[in-house]
Amino acid sequence: MRLRQKVLFLAITPLILALCAIALAVWHQSELLAQQQRSTIQQAYLSSKEAELKHYVTLAQHSIAHLYDAGRDDPAAREEAKRILSSLSYGDDGYFFVYDMQGNSLMHPRQPELVGRNLYDLRDEQGQPTIQKLLQRAREGGGLQRYMWIKPSTHKPVAKLGYVVPLPRWGWMLGTGIYLDDVEQALAKVDVQQSGNIHNTMLWIALIAIAAAVVVASSGVALNISELRVADAKLKVLAQRVVESQEEERARLSRDLHDGISQWLVSIKLQIEAGMIRLSSGQPGQTEAAQAVFEHAADQLSNVMGEVRRISHNLRPAILDDLGLAAALKHLGQEYTHSSGTPVQFEASGATDGLSDVANTVLFRLAQEALTNIGRHAAAGRIEITLHGEADGVTLCIRDDGKGFDAEGIALHPQRGIGLRNMMERMDAIGGRFSIESGSTGTVLTAFAANDS
């Protein structure tokens, strides 16, 4: 394989793999969010249906209250009550039904052929005893019950949500129900829309991958390599620098974005959706609850903006370029003292301005990582940072009086010690030396970087 082909292969393959990983992560998160949104919408629909059913049954009870509450129990009063209830309806398939407690159908305006029949043993397509469950709910004092029933307008079995109440003095069960096929249709539309959005997102990622691969391939073809050895050496150096810098900054940005901004944004999105659902419910008290949700989301947005400012500052501290490493480390210690309350003493000696820009950045990042680890794990009461310049290089020493840790064990652990390994890799990249000693009295970190010759 020629050098040009190697370059193309090494450039395109990681890019495609990274985009595939991103596509998989986006698809997985989209599926999770789609399921959560569907569940939320379904719950909102059913809650509105339940409230609607209770309201209908209450109205039906009021319509015969002048007969039932008067204490009448004669056949004429019962027939009049059945006549009133049979005349009540709502929507295309909304009606009321009456059964006695033995399962005999006494009134059914949409299916009069059932009147006079005993349906106690009636079972649906799944073998569930429909009337028995409704009667059991009525004996318990009334409530909601889901079951299958023939929808009058379509003559097909459909899931139905019923609400029944007992009329104990007459030995009746009064109820009504709402067919749930419209809920399923609405949820099906949501599913189709979500699937379309996910498909479009995957299509865009695929187009971006193709475009990126074409750009990389075109750039590779445009390379004019005159000498194999020189080009190979340059590519190795360039690849090493690019990979090192990219991986270091990607790892830091990934942690910052995932641990902070990403989680906050997901939380804000869910809160806004919850507030919108509460506003659309129209129930008393939901407006105030939605306002509280939106206010909390606004507070979290302020936190997100602060986190963005912090990340942008950490990407490249201006003081490091303007005033040098010593001033930048002193400022870093002052910021840490202000934010954590732990005093940081800084001392610089000798000539510390002979390092290259890369070495200055590495030592500064090393100090940042060390202070972060001390704040998270050491519980230190005092921190000392010393920077000493000599003829051959600069030594950075960070000492704390914290509780210490097993440095060797954590460095070898596959899932821990990421910050410690990052420090070692940074120093290896510039040809420096790194050591750390830790015990019950504290931890001492030492790093040496050679001057730029």
mmCIF file of C-alpha atoms in Angstrom, residues 98-273:
data_model
loop_
_atom_site.group_PDB
_atom_site.id
_atom_site.type_symbol
_atom_site.label_atom_id
_atom_site.label_comp_id
_atom_site.label_asym_id
_atom_site.label_seq_id
_atom_site.Cartn_x
_atom_site.Cartn_y
_atom_site.Cartn_z
ATOM 1 C CA VAL A 98 -77.539 -0.151 33.187
ATOM 2 C CA TYR A 99 -77.128 -3.692 34.583
ATOM 3 C CA ASP A 100 -78.467 -5.308 37.697
ATOM 4 C CA MET A 101 -75.966 -6.890 40.083
ATOM 5 C CA GLN A 102 -76.632 -10.353 38.606
ATOM 6 C CA GLY A 103 -75.378 -9.289 35.176
ATOM 7 C CA ASN A 104 -78.757 -8.751 33.460
ATOM 8 C CA SER A 105 -78.751 -5.944 30.891
ATOM 9 C CA LEU A 106 -81.548 -3.500 31.816
ATOM 10 C CA MET A 107 -80.821 -0.646 29.419
ATOM 11 C CA HIS A 108 -78.493 -0.305 26.418
ATOM 12 C CA PRO A 109 -79.550 2.358 23.869
ATOM 13 C CA ARG A 110 -76.994 1.458 21.167
ATOM 14 C CA GLN A 111 -77.412 -2.338 21.408
ATOM 15 C CA PRO A 112 -81.063 -2.932 22.357
ATOM 16 C CA GLU A 113 -80.737 -6.623 21.463
ATOM 17 C CA LEU A 114 -78.752 -7.072 24.687
ATOM 18 C CA VAL A 115 -81.565 -5.782 26.934
ATOM 19 C CA GLY A 116 -83.097 -8.577 29.019
ATOM 20 C CA ARG A 117 -80.135 -10.913 28.533
ATOM 21 C CA ASN A 118 -77.876 -12.142 31.294
ATOM 22 C CA LEU A 119 -74.296 -11.267 30.281
ATOM 23 C CA TYR A 120 -72.592 -12.241 33.516
ATOM 24 C CA ASP A 121 -70.461 -14.892 31.767
ATOM 25 C CA LEU A 122 -69.670 -12.744 28.709
ATOM 26 C CA ARG A 123 -65.977 -12.795 27.801
ATOM 27 C CA ASP A 124 -63.994 -10.772 25.296
ATOM 28 C CA GLU A 125 -61.564 -12.018 22.624
ATOM 29 C CA GLN A 126 -58.842 -12.444 25.223
ATOM 30 C CA GLY A 127 -61.056 -14.526 27.511
ATOM 31 C CA GLN A 128 -61.543 -11.795 30.114
ATOM 32 C CA PRO A 129 -64.933 -11.688 31.932
ATOM 33 C CA THR A 130 -66.155 -8.226 30.909
ATOM 34 C CA ILE A 131 -69.378 -7.817 32.919
ATOM 35 C CA GLN A 132 -67.964 -9.585 35.969
ATOM 36 C CA LYS A 133 -65.117 -7.057 36.191
ATOM 37 C CA LEU A 134 -67.520 -4.129 35.821
ATOM 38 C CA LEU A 135 -69.777 -5.540 38.553
ATOM 39 C CA GLN A 136 -66.794 -6.136 40.821
ATOM 40 C CA ARG A 137 -65.730 -2.500 40.334
ATOM 41 C CA ALA A 138 -69.276 -1.348 41.160
ATOM 42 C CA ARG A 139 -69.393 -3.488 44.329
ATOM 43 C CA GLU A 140 -66.161 -1.797 45.421
ATOM 44 C CA GLY A 141 -67.917 1.550 45.279
ATOM 45 C CA GLY A 142 -67.370 2.409 41.624
ATOM 46 C CA GLY A 143 -64.395 3.350 39.510
ATOM 47 C CA LEU A 144 -62.577 2.935 36.217
ATOM 48 C CA GLN A 145 -62.246 -0.341 34.332
ATOM 49 C CA ARG A 146 -60.631 -1.075 30.956
ATOM 50 C CA TYR A 147 -62.142 -3.773 28.731
ATOM 51 C CA MET A 148 -62.925 -4.708 25.113
ATOM 52 C CA TRP A 149 -66.351 -3.937 23.586
ATOM 53 C CA ILE A 150 -67.982 -3.724 20.162
ATOM 54 C CA LYS A 151 -67.941 -0.121 18.933
ATOM 55 C CA PRO A 152 -71.394 0.730 17.483
ATOM 56 C CA SER A 153 -70.106 2.900 14.630
ATOM 57 C CA THR A 154 -67.605 0.333 13.337
ATOM 58 C CA HIS A 155 -69.048 -2.943 14.736
ATOM 59 C CA LYS A 156 -65.517 -4.006 15.699
ATOM 60 C CA PRO A 157 -64.088 -4.823 19.141
ATOM 61 C CA VAL A 158 -62.146 -1.840 20.480
ATOM 62 C CA ALA A 159 -60.405 -1.122 23.769
ATOM 63 C CA LYS A 160 -62.730 0.850 26.012
ATOM 64 C CA LEU A 161 -62.280 2.710 29.290
ATOM 65 C CA GLY A 162 -65.420 2.441 31.414
ATOM 66 C CA TYR A 163 -66.563 4.126 34.617
ATOM 67 C CA VAL A 164 -69.301 2.525 36.728
ATOM 68 C CA VAL A 165 -71.090 3.422 39.964
ATOM 69 C CA PRO A 166 -73.555 1.384 42.023
ATOM 70 C CA LEU A 167 -77.169 2.333 42.760
ATOM 71 C CA PRO A 168 -77.512 -0.025 45.734
ATOM 72 C CA ARG A 169 -81.154 0.695 46.614
ATOM 73 C CA TRP A 170 -82.285 -0.354 43.143
ATOM 74 C CA GLY A 171 -79.588 -3.031 42.778
ATOM 75 C CA TRP A 172 -78.265 -1.332 39.629
ATOM 76 C CA MET A 173 -74.897 -0.668 38.098
ATOM 77 C CA LEU A 174 -74.842 2.570 36.090
ATOM 78 C CA GLY A 175 -71.935 3.231 33.764
ATOM 79 C CA THR A 176 -70.542 4.646 30.560
ATOM 80 C CA GLY A 177 -67.314 4.381 28.623
ATOM 81 C CA ILE A 178 -65.055 5.996 26.058
ATOM 82 C CA TYR A 179 -63.489 4.022 23.224
ATOM 83 C CA LEU A 180 -59.709 4.344 23.127
ATOM 84 C CA ASP A 181 -59.083 3.843 19.407
ATOM 85 C CA ASP A 182 -58.674 7.598 18.939
ATOM 86 C CA VAL A 183 -55.935 7.560 21.588
ATOM 87 C CA GLU A 184 -54.164 4.756 19.746
ATOM 88 C CA GLN A 185 -54.496 6.662 16.472
ATOM 89 C CA ALA A 186 -52.996 9.786 18.033
ATOM 90 C CA LEU A 187 -50.123 7.768 19.491
ATOM 91 C CA ALA A 188 -49.600 6.081 16.113
ATOM 92 C CA LYS A 189 -49.257 9.519 14.490
ATOM 93 C CA VAL A 190 -46.716 10.474 17.151
ATOM 94 C CA ASP A 191 -44.789 7.256 16.457
ATOM 95 C CA VAL A 192 -44.783 7.940 12.722
ATOM 96 C CA GLN A 193 -43.590 11.515 13.250
ATOM 97 C CA GLN A 194 -40.842 10.423 15.622
ATOM 98 C CA SER A 195 -39.718 7.674 13.260
ATOM 99 C CA GLY A 196 -39.571 10.220 10.451
ATOM 100 C CA ASN A 197 -37.476 12.586 12.548
ATOM 101 C CA ILE A 198 -35.060 9.814 13.490
ATOM 102 C CA HIS A 199 -34.826 8.710 9.849
ATOM 103 C CA ASN A 200 -34.083 12.264 8.718
ATOM 104 C CA THR A 201 -31.414 12.630 11.396
ATOM 105 C CA MET A 202 -29.734 9.403 10.311
ATOM 106 C CA LEU A 203 -29.919 10.551 6.689
ATOM 107 C CA TRP A 204 -28.213 13.842 7.536
ATOM 108 C CA ILE A 205 -25.476 12.035 9.442
ATOM 109 C CA ALA A 206 -24.953 9.722 6.459
ATOM 110 C CA LEU A 207 -24.740 12.690 4.089
ATOM 111 C CA ILE A 208 -22.265 14.417 6.396
ATOM 112 C CA ALA A 209 -20.188 11.233 6.552
ATOM 113 C CA ILE A 210 -20.161 10.922 2.767
ATOM 114 C CA ALA A 211 -19.287 14.600 2.328
ATOM 115 C CA ALA A 212 -16.522 14.387 4.932
ATOM 116 C CA ALA A 213 -15.122 11.239 3.334
ATOM 117 C CA VAL A 214 -15.167 12.907 -0.087
ATOM 118 C CA VAL A 215 -13.417 15.986 1.297
ATOM 119 C CA VAL A 216 -10.774 13.878 3.019
ATOM 120 C CA ALA A 217 -10.274 11.739 -0.076
ATOM 121 C CA SER A 218 -10.026 14.792 -2.321
ATOM 122 C CA SER A 219 -7.497 16.367 0.019
ATOM 123 C CA GLY A 220 -5.484 13.160 0.061
ATOM 124 C CA VAL A 221 -5.477 12.912 -3.716
ATOM 125 C CA ALA A 222 -4.363 16.544 -3.930
ATOM 126 C CA LEU A 223 -1.260 15.840 -1.833
ATOM 127 C CA ASN A 224 1.929 16.024 -3.856
ATOM 128 C CA ILE A 225 4.484 13.871 -2.087
ATOM 129 C CA SER A 226 7.915 14.354 -3.612
ATOM 130 C CA GLU A 227 10.088 12.306 -1.314
ATOM 131 C CA LEU A 228 8.844 9.248 0.481
ATOM 132 C CA ARG A 229 11.097 9.406 3.521
ATOM 133 C CA VAL A 230 10.672 13.128 4.142
ATOM 134 C CA ALA A 231 6.928 12.926 3.698
ATOM 135 C CA ASP A 232 6.681 9.867 5.912
ATOM 136 C CA ALA A 233 8.655 11.565 8.685
ATOM 137 C CA LYS A 234 6.550 14.717 8.452
ATOM 138 C CA LEU A 235 3.322 12.748 8.498
ATOM 139 C CA LYS A 236 4.406 10.841 11.563
ATOM 140 C CA VAL A 237 5.252 14.013 13.444
ATOM 141 C CA LEU A 238 2.066 15.721 12.300
ATOM 142 C CA ALA A 239 -0.097 12.718 13.115
ATOM 143 C CA GLN A 240 1.430 12.433 16.569
ATOM 144 C CA ARG A 241 0.850 16.097 17.370
ATOM 145 C CA VAL A 242 -2.662 16.175 15.965
ATOM 146 C CA VAL A 243 -3.747 12.985 17.694
ATOM 147 C CA GLU A 244 -2.249 14.044 21.012
ATOM 148 C CA SER A 245 -3.767 17.504 21.008
ATOM 149 C CA GLN A 246 -7.138 16.378 19.692
ATOM 150 C CA GLU A 247 -7.502 13.484 22.074
ATOM 151 C CA GLU A 248 -6.481 15.587 25.069
ATOM 152 C CA GLU A 249 -8.900 18.387 24.313
ATOM 153 C CA ARG A 250 -11.662 16.044 23.203
ATOM 154 C CA ALA A 251 -11.412 14.109 26.438
ATOM 155 C CA ARG A 252 -11.622 17.292 28.516
ATOM 156 C CA LEU A 253 -14.439 18.776 26.441
ATOM 157 C CA SER A 254 -16.294 15.451 26.471
ATOM 158 C CA ARG A 255 -16.209 15.300 30.258
ATOM 159 C CA ASP A 256 -17.253 18.950 30.613
ATOM 160 C CA LEU A 257 -20.074 18.679 28.077
ATOM 161 C CA HIS A 258 -21.370 15.305 29.271
ATOM 162 C CA ASP A 259 -21.169 15.967 33.006
ATOM 163 C CA GLY A 260 -22.512 19.510 32.832
ATOM 164 C CA ILE A 261 -24.140 21.028 29.785
ATOM 165 C CA SER A 262 -25.620 17.829 28.281
ATOM 166 C CA GLN A 263 -27.386 16.764 31.485
ATOM 167 C CA TRP A 264 -28.653 20.283 32.156
ATOM 168 C CA LEU A 265 -30.056 20.638 28.627
ATOM 169 C CA VAL A 266 -31.868 17.284 28.840
ATOM 170 C CA SER A 267 -33.318 18.330 32.203
ATOM 171 C CA ILE A 268 -34.417 21.707 30.793
ATOM 172 C CA LYS A 269 -36.058 20.016 27.773
ATOM 173 C CA LEU A 270 -38.018 17.595 29.940
ATOM 174 C CA GLN A 271 -39.131 20.409 32.268
ATOM 175 C CA ILE A 272 -40.362 22.518 29.348
ATOM 176 C CA GLU A 273 -42.295 19.548 27.941
#
